[in-house]
Structures are given as C-alpha cells and as structure tokens.
PDB file of C-alpha atoms in Angstrom:
ATOM      1  CA  MET A   1      24.999 -25.411  26.898  1.00 50.00           C
ATOM      2  CA  GLU A   2      22.092 -23.942  24.923  1.00 47.00           C
ATOM      3  CA  LYS A   3      22.892 -21.079  22.594  1.00 47.00           C
ATOM      4  CA  PRO A   4      20.362 -18.322  22.042  1.00 42.00           C
ATOM      5  CA  GLY A   5      18.313 -19.683  19.173  1.00 53.00           C
ATOM      6  CA  GLY A   6      18.792 -23.139  20.636  1.00 74.00           C
ATOM      7  CA  ARG A   7      20.943 -24.915  18.066  1.00 91.00           C
ATOM      8  CA  LYS A   8      23.778 -27.097  19.295  1.00 97.00           C
ATOM      9  CA  ILE A   9      25.942 -29.871  17.905  1.00 98.00           C
ATOM     10  CA  VAL A  10      25.674 -33.137  19.801  1.00 97.00           C
ATOM     11  CA  VAL A  11      28.348 -35.747  19.155  1.00 97.00           C
ATOM     12  CA  ASP A  12      28.247 -39.488  19.758  1.00 94.00           C
ATOM     13  CA  GLY A  13      31.845 -39.274  20.910  1.00 90.00           C
ATOM     14  CA  ASP A  14      32.898 -42.846  21.673  1.00 82.00           C
ATOM     15  CA  ALA A  15      34.271 -43.724  18.248  1.00 82.00           C
ATOM     16  CA  CYS A  16      34.139 -40.329  16.569  1.00 91.00           C
ATOM     17  CA  PRO A  17      37.365 -39.663  14.625  1.00 94.00           C
ATOM     18  CA  VAL A  18      36.527 -36.018  13.812  1.00 96.00           C
ATOM     19  CA  LYS A  19      36.157 -34.453  17.270  1.00 95.00           C
ATOM     20  CA  LYS A  20      38.812 -31.792  16.635  1.00 95.00           C
ATOM     21  CA  GLU A  21      37.257 -30.874  13.297  1.00 96.00           C
ATOM     22  CA  ILE A  22      33.801 -30.546  14.884  1.00 97.00           C
ATOM     23  CA  ALA A  23      35.139 -28.289  17.643  1.00 97.00           C
ATOM     24  CA  ALA A  24      36.992 -26.060  15.177  1.00 96.00           C
ATOM     25  CA  VAL A  25      34.034 -25.598  12.817  1.00 97.00           C
ATOM     26  CA  ALA A  26      31.572 -25.074  15.677  1.00 97.00           C
ATOM     27  CA  ARG A  27      33.814 -22.432  17.260  1.00 96.00           C
ATOM     28  CA  SER A  28      33.967 -20.522  13.982  1.00 95.00           C
ATOM     29  CA  PHE A  29      30.139 -20.401  13.923  1.00 95.00           C
ATOM     30  CA  GLY A  30      29.717 -19.824  17.649  1.00 95.00           C
ATOM     31  CA  VAL A  31      27.668 -23.020  18.018  1.00 96.00           C
ATOM     32  CA  PRO A  32      28.095 -24.982  21.262  1.00 97.00           C
ATOM     33  CA  VAL A  33      29.127 -28.640  21.130  1.00 97.00           C
ATOM     34  CA  LEU A  34      28.135 -31.430  23.495  1.00 97.00           C
ATOM     35  CA  MET A  35      30.363 -34.516  23.302  1.00 96.00           C
ATOM     36  CA  VAL A  36      28.815 -37.608  24.881  1.00 96.00           C
ATOM     37  CA  SER A  37      30.872 -40.725  25.612  1.00 92.00           C
ATOM     38  CA  SER A  38      31.160 -43.607  28.012  1.00 88.00           C
ATOM     39  CA  PHE A  39      33.563 -43.550  30.937  1.00 83.00           C
ATOM     40  CA  ASP A  40      35.856 -45.792  28.842  1.00 82.00           C
ATOM     41  CA  HIS A  41      36.801 -42.809  26.673  1.00 80.00           C
ATOM     42  CA  VAL A  42      38.563 -39.792  28.091  1.00 80.00           C
ATOM     43  CA  LEU A  43      37.430 -36.563  26.466  1.00 86.00           C
ATOM     44  CA  GLN A  44      38.497 -33.098  27.510  1.00 86.00           C
ATOM     45  CA  ALA A  45      36.177 -30.121  27.585  1.00 89.00           C
ATOM     46  CA  GLU A  46      37.476 -27.026  25.823  1.00 93.00           C
ATOM     47  CA  GLU A  47      36.192 -23.655  24.737  1.00 93.00           C
ATOM     48  CA  GLY A  48      32.712 -24.188  23.310  1.00 94.00           C
ATOM     49  CA  VAL A  49      32.792 -27.945  23.947  1.00 96.00           C
ATOM     50  CA  ALA A  50      31.103 -29.548  26.946  1.00 96.00           C
ATOM     51  CA  VAL A  51      31.680 -33.221  27.748  1.00 96.00           C
ATOM     52  CA  VAL A  52      29.223 -35.636  29.339  1.00 95.00           C
ATOM     53  CA  GLN A  53      30.299 -39.118  30.312  1.00 94.00           C
ATOM     54  CA  VAL A  54      27.759 -41.911  30.744  1.00 94.00           C
ATOM     55  CA  ASP A  55      27.762 -45.546  31.863  1.00 91.00           C
ATOM     56  CA  ARG A  56      29.505 -48.206  29.805  1.00 86.00           C
ATOM     57  CA  GLY A  57      26.218 -49.768  28.646  1.00 78.00           C
ATOM     58  CA  ALA A  58      25.893 -50.488  24.935  1.00 73.00           C
ATOM     59  CA  ASP A  59      23.334 -47.757  24.309  1.00 84.00           C
ATOM     60  CA  SER A  60      23.983 -45.381  27.218  1.00 89.00           C
ATOM     61  CA  ALA A  61      25.464 -42.601  25.081  1.00 91.00           C
ATOM     62  CA  ASP A  62      22.734 -42.992  22.444  1.00 91.00           C
ATOM     63  CA  LEU A  63      19.975 -42.814  25.051  1.00 93.00           C
ATOM     64  CA  TYR A  64      21.530 -39.752  26.698  1.00 96.00           C
ATOM     65  CA  ILE A  65      21.770 -38.029  23.331  1.00 96.00           C
ATOM     66  CA  ALA A  66      18.210 -38.963  22.348  1.00 95.00           C
ATOM     67  CA  ASN A  67      16.961 -37.436  25.602  1.00 95.00           C
ATOM     68  CA  HIS A  68      18.956 -34.203  25.234  1.00 96.00           C
ATOM     69  CA  ILE A  69      18.428 -33.179  21.614  1.00 96.00           C
ATOM     70  CA  SER A  70      15.826 -30.816  20.222  1.00 95.00           C
ATOM     71  CA  ALA A  71      14.542 -29.853  16.806  1.00 95.00           C
ATOM     72  CA  GLY A  72      17.183 -27.895  14.922  1.00 93.00           C
ATOM     73  CA  ASP A  73      20.172 -29.521  16.627  1.00 96.00           C
ATOM     74  CA  ILE A  74      22.887 -31.210  14.615  1.00 97.00           C
ATOM     75  CA  VAL A  75      23.781 -34.750  15.668  1.00 97.00           C
ATOM     76  CA  ILE A  76      27.039 -36.410  14.616  1.00 97.00           C
ATOM     77  CA  THR A  77      26.931 -40.211  14.793  1.00 94.00           C
ATOM     78  CA  GLN A  78      27.685 -43.330  12.832  1.00 89.00           C
ATOM     79  CA  ASP A  79      24.879 -45.233  14.598  1.00 88.00           C
ATOM     80  CA  TYR A  80      21.836 -45.683  12.352  1.00 86.00           C
ATOM     81  CA  GLY A  81      19.472 -46.216  15.278  1.00 88.00           C
ATOM     82  CA  LEU A  82      20.482 -42.936  16.912  1.00 92.00           C
ATOM     83  CA  ALA A  83      20.326 -41.230  13.519  1.00 93.00           C
ATOM     84  CA  ALA A  84      16.729 -42.429  13.068  1.00 92.00           C
ATOM     85  CA  LEU A  85      15.761 -41.154  16.537  1.00 92.00           C
ATOM     86  CA  ALA A  86      17.384 -37.772  15.865  1.00 95.00           C
ATOM     87  CA  LEU A  87      15.655 -37.426  12.497  1.00 95.00           C
ATOM     88  CA  GLY A  88      12.367 -38.161  14.260  1.00 93.00           C
ATOM     89  CA  LYS A  89      13.078 -35.198  16.544  1.00 95.00           C
ATOM     90  CA  ARG A  90      13.692 -32.963  13.493  1.00 95.00           C
ATOM     91  CA  CYS A  91      17.457 -32.766  13.950  1.00 95.00           C
ATOM     92  CA  ARG A  92      19.984 -32.707  11.140  1.00 95.00           C
ATOM     93  CA  VAL A  93      22.253 -35.760  11.295  1.00 96.00           C
ATOM     94  CA  LEU A  94      25.721 -36.277   9.824  1.00 96.00           C
ATOM     95  CA  SER A  95      27.915 -39.350   9.855  1.00 93.00           C
ATOM     96  CA  ASN A  96      31.556 -39.098  10.922  1.00 93.00           C
ATOM     97  CA  ARG A  97      32.414 -38.972   7.224  1.00 92.00           C
ATOM     98  CA  GLY A  98      30.018 -36.116   6.411  1.00 92.00           C
ATOM     99  CA  GLN A  99      27.114 -38.112   4.951  1.00 91.00           C
ATOM    100  CA  GLU A 100      23.811 -36.472   5.852  1.00 92.00           C
ATOM    101  CA  TYR A 101      21.235 -39.039   6.924  1.00 91.00           C
ATOM    102  CA  GLU A 102      17.771 -38.720   5.396  1.00 86.00           C
ATOM    103  CA  ASP A 103      14.404 -40.107   6.474  1.00 73.00           C
ATOM    104  CA  SER A 104      13.859 -41.598   3.028  1.00 72.00           C
ATOM    105  CA  LYS A 105      16.905 -43.898   3.394  1.00 71.00           C
ATOM    106  CA  MET A 106      16.644 -44.874   7.066  1.00 61.00           C
ATOM    107  CA  ASP A 107      14.495 -47.996   6.587  1.00 64.00           C
ATOM    108  CA  PHE A 108      17.046 -49.432   4.163  1.00 53.00           C
ATOM    109  CA  MET A 109      19.955 -48.553   6.467  1.00 58.00           C
ATOM    110  CA  LEU A 110      18.257 -50.036   9.534  1.00 55.00           C
ATOM    111  CA  GLU A 111      17.403 -53.235   7.643  1.00 67.00           C
ATOM    112  CA  GLY A 112      21.068 -53.573   6.682  1.00 64.00           C
ATOM    113  CA  ARG A 113      22.112 -53.042  10.297  1.00 57.00           C
ATOM    114  CA  HIS A 114      19.705 -55.765  11.399  1.00 60.00           C
ATOM    115  CA  ALA A 115      21.018 -58.191   8.760  1.00 64.00           C
ATOM    116  CA  ARG A 116      24.613 -57.600   9.908  1.00 63.00           C
ATOM    117  CA  ALA A 117      23.582 -58.170  13.547  1.00 69.00           C
ATOM    118  CA  VAL A 118      21.988 -61.495  12.568  1.00 72.00           C
ATOM    119  CA  GLU A 119      25.197 -62.507  10.806  1.00 73.00           C
ATOM    120  CA  ARG A 120      27.287 -61.608  13.873  1.00 73.00           C
ATOM    121  CA  ARG A 121      25.040 -63.764  16.056  1.00 76.00           C
ATOM    122  CA  ARG A 122      25.753 -66.626  13.637  1.00 76.00           C
ATOM    123  CA  GLY A 123      29.465 -66.068  14.165  1.00 79.00           C
ATOM    124  CA  HIS A 124      30.140 -64.322  10.860  1.00 74.00           C
ATOM    125  CA  TYR A 125      32.075 -61.142  11.510  1.00 73.00           C
ATOM    126  CA  SER A 126      33.014 -58.583   8.914  1.00 71.00           C
ATOM    127  CA  LYS A 127      35.814 -56.091   9.032  1.00 73.00           C
ATOM    128  CA  GLY A 128      34.928 -52.818  10.687  1.00 67.00           C
ATOM    129  CA  PRO A 129      34.913 -49.544   8.789  1.00 71.00           C
ATOM    130  CA  LYS A 130      38.156 -48.405   7.219  1.00 80.00           C
ATOM    131  CA  ALA A 131      40.143 -45.862   9.195  1.00 86.00           C
ATOM    132  CA  ILE A 132      39.223 -42.320   8.265  1.00 91.00           C
ATOM    133  CA  THR A 133      41.779 -40.541   6.104  1.00 93.00           C
ATOM    134  CA  ALA A 134      43.044 -36.977   6.340  1.00 95.00           C
ATOM    135  CA  GLU A 135      41.138 -36.183   3.129  1.00 95.00           C
ATOM    136  CA  GLU A 136      37.923 -37.549   4.636  1.00 95.00           C
ATOM    137  CA  LYS A 137      38.421 -35.374   7.721  1.00 96.00           C
ATOM    138  CA  ILE A 138      38.720 -32.318   5.476  1.00 96.00           C
ATOM    139  CA  LEU A 139      35.618 -33.398   3.549  1.00 95.00           C
ATOM    140  CA  PHE A 140      33.734 -33.766   6.844  1.00 97.00           C
ATOM    141  CA  GLN A 141      34.765 -30.218   7.838  1.00 97.00           C
ATOM    142  CA  HIS A 142      33.490 -28.892   4.516  1.00 97.00           C
ATOM    143  CA  LYS A 143      30.161 -30.728   4.885  1.00 96.00           C
ATOM    144  CA  LEU A 144      29.641 -29.470   8.465  1.00 97.00           C
ATOM    145  CA  THR A 145      30.617 -25.931   7.432  1.00 97.00           C
ATOM    146  CA  LYS A 146      28.174 -26.047   4.510  1.00 95.00           C
ATOM    147  CA  LEU A 147      25.352 -27.325   6.739  1.00 95.00           C
ATOM    148  CA  LEU A 148      25.962 -24.659   9.386  1.00 95.00           C
ATOM    149  CA  THR A 149      26.146 -21.961   6.730  1.00 94.00           C
ATOM    150  CA  LEU A 150      22.831 -23.054   5.223  1.00 91.00           C
ATOM    151  CA  LEU A 151      21.175 -23.237   8.638  1.00 90.00           C
ATOM    152  CA  GLN A 152      22.595 -19.852   9.600  1.00 86.00           C
ATOM    153  CA  GLU A 153      21.127 -18.362   6.447  1.00 81.00           C
ATOM    154  CA  ASN A 154      17.782 -20.057   7.217  1.00 70.00           C
ATOM    155  CA  VAL A 155      17.838 -21.956   3.966  1.00 47.00           C
ATOM    156  CA  GLN A 156      15.510 -24.951   4.101  1.00 48.00           C
ATOM    157  CA  LEU A 157      16.799 -28.100   2.441  1.00 47.00           C
TER     158      LEU A 157
END
C-alpha cells in the first residue's frame, strides 16, 4: 500500500460521502488510497484503493487509522479526535467537505465536540450534518487536487 516516497491517502470511510471523488483524484496523482470502515459498511477495493474492514466498535476505524498513518500522509475524516491525532503525526487532514484542519483550531473544535457530547447525554439531540451537495463534492475534489499539487511540488504551507 505504500508508494515510493511514502505518501498515501487514508480515509475514515464509514460515513464518507466523497469516496469516489477521493479515488479519482488519487488515481490522477498516482497516490494510493486506504479506505477504512467497519464491517457494517461494504466497500469495494478498486485500482489504487485498498479496503480494510475493522470491528464495529465506536472507535475501531479511528484507532486503526491512527496506528497506520505516517508523517506526510493525507487523512480524510470528519472526526475531530482522529484529525487531532493525525495532525500530531504530521499528516495533512481534510474534512469530507474539503476543510483543512489546523493545529491552531483543534482545541476549539474539540471543546465544541465535548459540549455536544454533554448535551447528548442530557437527552438534547441536534440534527446531524446536512447532506453533501454535488457542488460540495466538486469543491472537495478541487481542495484535494490543490493539496496534492502543492505536496507534489514540495511547497510547504
């Protein structure tokens, strides 16, 4: 799964709505993709895309990913905890909507996640995220393409 030079894209695949877009962009750059999901989600391997399925546990996919990423990898997730772990390992991290996570904002994001978890324990549930639109999928592709281009050119951000 490692490419010469070592960079790969690792995807938290359980609820990722942009799997096809990731595979297409990665193929155009020759970067391998590792999709990680629980056994509850059926993913198919394809050219350039390997699939790993893990137990159904709440954090099984996140823990697998955290243990299989290296500096320079790109991680795609909407989980702030996994994003923080990946940033700590010097990975680049994008959300499913193309937002690049930054160390400087992680404390704020994790505090918000904690506050929402407290509210859920109190029985107050909010609506989940809005469904991703076709325009947002295109925007994600552009953001991933831009990131891969910059990394390929060895531009430091």
